[in-house]
Amino acid sequence: AAAEAGRDQAKASVIAAVKKAFYTVLLTREFVRLNQEIRDNTRMHAQTLQQRFQRGLVSAADVSAVESSLQTVEQEYAASANQERIALEALKNILAVDQAAELQPDGAFIYDPREIAYDDPFLQAMKARPELRQLQEQLKAGEKAVAIVRAGNPPAVAASWDYYARI
């Protein structure tokens, strides 16, 4: 039973690792998309300020500040693209897929609010968790081991009593 619980725990661990890697890829893709939008907006803003500067409507300091911001945004975009590449490589590694293979995880983050009664499902989940079952089996085995050790070496008790009376 303990070996089966350990196998179930390992299976659950692999499933969790795959899900984590999958959603990490989706999340990093969303960051890349968001940083690309920020980069495009910052570029347009920099172009607009440059045109206004040429007409004398804004100062050179304003143009310089936006160009500095654009450099920072470009760096953030490059970093997020690198994070996406690393997350995809990690997913391929977990799935044992060749790194040269094309892998396009497809999914979305969906929030579906609903009312949940936690008492019964929580208790059922606690009973079904393989690591808890494994610990329970180990605890039972430990109790049996202690009982075996105690049975072979029972304690000896010696008592004596003297009664004196003075009259």
Coordinates of C-alpha atoms in Angstrom, one line a residue:
A1 CA 0.0 0.0 0.0
A2 CA 2.9 2.4 0.8
A3 CA 4.5 1.6 -2.6
E4 CA 1.2 2.3 -4.4
A5 CA 0.8 5.6 -2.5
G6 CA 4.4 6.5 -3.5
R7 CA 3.7 5.7 -7.1
D8 CA 0.5 7.8 -7.0
Q9 CA 2.4 10.6 -5.5
A10 CA 5.1 10.5 -8.2
K11 CA 2.4 10.4 -10.9
A12 CA 0.6 13.4 -9.3
S13 CA 4.0 15.2 -9.1
V14 CA 4.7 14.7 -12.8
I15 CA 1.2 15.9 -13.7
A16 CA 1.6 19.0 -11.6
A17 CA 5.0 19.7 -13.2
V18 CA 3.6 19.5 -16.7
K19 CA 0.7 21.7 -15.8
K20 CA 3.0 24.2 -14.2
A21 CA 5.3 24.3 -17.2
F22 CA 2.3 24.6 -19.6
Y23 CA 0.8 27.5 -17.8
T24 CA 4.2 29.1 -17.4
V25 CA 4.5 29.1 -21.2
L26 CA 1.0 30.6 -21.6
L27 CA 1.8 33.3 -19.0
T28 CA 5.1 34.2 -20.5
R29 CA 3.5 34.5 -23.9
E30 CA 0.9 36.9 -22.4
F31 CA 3.8 38.9 -21.0
V32 CA 5.5 39.0 -24.4
R33 CA 2.3 40.2 -26.0
L34 CA 1.8 42.9 -23.4
N35 CA 5.4 44.1 -23.6
Q36 CA 5.1 44.2 -27.4
E37 CA 2.1 46.5 -27.1
I38 CA 3.9 48.7 -24.6
R39 CA 6.9 48.8 -26.9
D40 CA 4.8 49.8 -29.9
N41 CA 2.9 52.4 -27.9
T42 CA 6.2 53.9 -26.6
R43 CA 7.7 54.0 -30.1
M44 CA 4.6 55.9 -31.4
H45 CA 4.8 58.2 -28.4
A46 CA 8.5 58.8 -29.1
Q47 CA 7.8 59.6 -32.8
T48 CA 5.0 62.0 -31.8
L49 CA 7.2 63.8 -29.3
Q50 CA 10.0 64.0 -31.9
Q51 CA 7.6 65.7 -34.4
R52 CA 6.4 68.1 -31.7
F53 CA 10.0 68.8 -30.7
Q54 CA 10.8 69.7 -34.4
R55 CA 7.9 72.2 -34.3
G56 CA 9.1 73.6 -31.0
L57 CA 6.2 72.4 -28.9
V58 CA 8.2 70.2 -26.4
S59 CA 11.6 70.4 -24.9
A60 CA 14.6 68.2 -25.7
A61 CA 14.4 66.9 -22.1
D62 CA 11.0 65.4 -22.8
V63 CA 12.3 63.7 -26.0
S64 CA 15.3 62.4 -24.1
A65 CA 13.1 61.0 -21.3
V66 CA 10.9 59.2 -23.7
E67 CA 13.9 57.8 -25.6
S68 CA 15.3 56.5 -22.3
S69 CA 11.9 54.9 -21.5
L70 CA 11.9 53.3 -25.0
Q71 CA 15.3 51.7 -24.3
T72 CA 14.0 50.3 -21.0
V73 CA 10.8 49.0 -22.7
E74 CA 12.9 47.4 -25.4
Q75 CA 15.0 45.6 -22.7
E76 CA 11.9 44.4 -21.0
Y77 CA 10.5 43.1 -24.2
A78 CA 13.7 41.2 -25.0
A79 CA 13.7 39.8 -21.4
S80 CA 10.1 38.6 -21.7
A81 CA 10.8 37.0 -25.1
N82 CA 13.8 35.2 -23.5
Q83 CA 11.6 34.0 -20.6
E84 CA 9.1 32.6 -23.1
R85 CA 11.9 30.7 -24.9
I86 CA 13.2 29.3 -21.5
A87 CA 9.7 28.3 -20.4
L88 CA 9.1 26.5 -23.7
E89 CA 12.4 24.7 -23.4
A90 CA 11.4 23.6 -19.9
L91 CA 8.1 22.3 -21.1
K92 CA 9.9 20.3 -23.9
N93 CA 12.3 19.0 -21.3
I94 CA 9.5 17.8 -19.0
L95 CA 7.7 16.2 -21.9
A96 CA 10.9 14.6 -23.2
V97 CA 10.4 16.3 -26.6
D98 CA 13.4 17.1 -28.8
Q99 CA 14.4 20.8 -28.3
A100 CA 14.5 21.3 -32.0
A101 CA 10.8 20.2 -32.3
E102 CA 8.2 22.8 -32.9
L103 CA 5.8 23.0 -29.9
Q104 CA 2.9 25.4 -29.8
P105 CA 0.9 25.0 -26.6
D106 CA -2.6 26.4 -27.0
G107 CA -4.7 27.5 -24.1
A108 CA -6.2 30.4 -22.2
F109 CA -6.6 31.5 -18.7
I110 CA -10.3 31.3 -17.9
Y111 CA -11.8 32.4 -14.6
D112 CA -15.2 30.8 -13.9
P113 CA -16.5 32.0 -10.5
R114 CA -18.7 29.5 -8.7
E115 CA -19.9 28.6 -5.3
I116 CA -18.2 25.6 -3.7
A117 CA -19.1 23.8 -0.5
Y118 CA -15.6 23.1 0.8
D119 CA -16.3 20.7 3.7
D120 CA -17.0 17.4 2.0
P121 CA -14.7 17.9 -1.1
F122 CA -11.9 19.0 1.2
L123 CA -12.2 15.9 3.4
Q124 CA -12.4 13.6 0.3
A125 CA -9.3 15.3 -1.2
M126 CA -7.4 14.9 2.1
K127 CA -8.3 11.2 2.0
A128 CA -7.3 10.8 -1.6
R129 CA -3.9 12.6 -1.5
P130 CA -1.2 10.0 -2.2
E131 CA 1.4 11.6 0.0
L132 CA -1.0 11.6 3.0
R133 CA -1.9 7.9 2.3
Q134 CA 1.8 7.1 2.1
L135 CA 2.5 8.9 5.4
Q136 CA -0.4 7.0 7.1
E137 CA 1.0 3.7 5.9
Q138 CA 4.5 4.6 7.2
L139 CA 2.9 5.6 10.5
K140 CA 1.2 2.3 10.8
A141 CA 4.4 0.5 9.9
G142 CA 6.3 2.5 12.5
E143 CA 3.7 1.7 15.2
K144 CA 4.0 -2.0 14.3
A145 CA 7.8 -1.8 14.6
V146 CA 7.5 -0.2 18.0
A147 CA 5.1 -2.9 19.1
I148 CA 7.5 -5.6 17.9
V149 CA 10.4 -4.1 19.7
R150 CA 8.4 -3.7 22.9
A151 CA 7.2 -7.3 22.8
G152 CA 10.7 -8.7 22.8
N153 CA 11.9 -6.6 25.7
P154 CA 9.2 -6.1 28.3
P155 CA 10.2 -4.0 31.3
A156 CA 10.9 -5.8 34.6
V157 CA 9.5 -4.3 37.7
A158 CA 10.8 -5.2 41.2
A159 CA 9.2 -3.9 44.3
S160 CA 9.8 -4.4 48.0
W161 CA 8.1 -3.1 51.1
D162 CA 9.3 -2.9 54.7
Y163 CA 7.0 -1.9 57.5
Y164 CA 8.4 -0.8 60.8
A165 CA 6.3 0.4 63.7
R166 CA 7.7 2.2 66.8
I167 CA 5.8 1.8 70.0

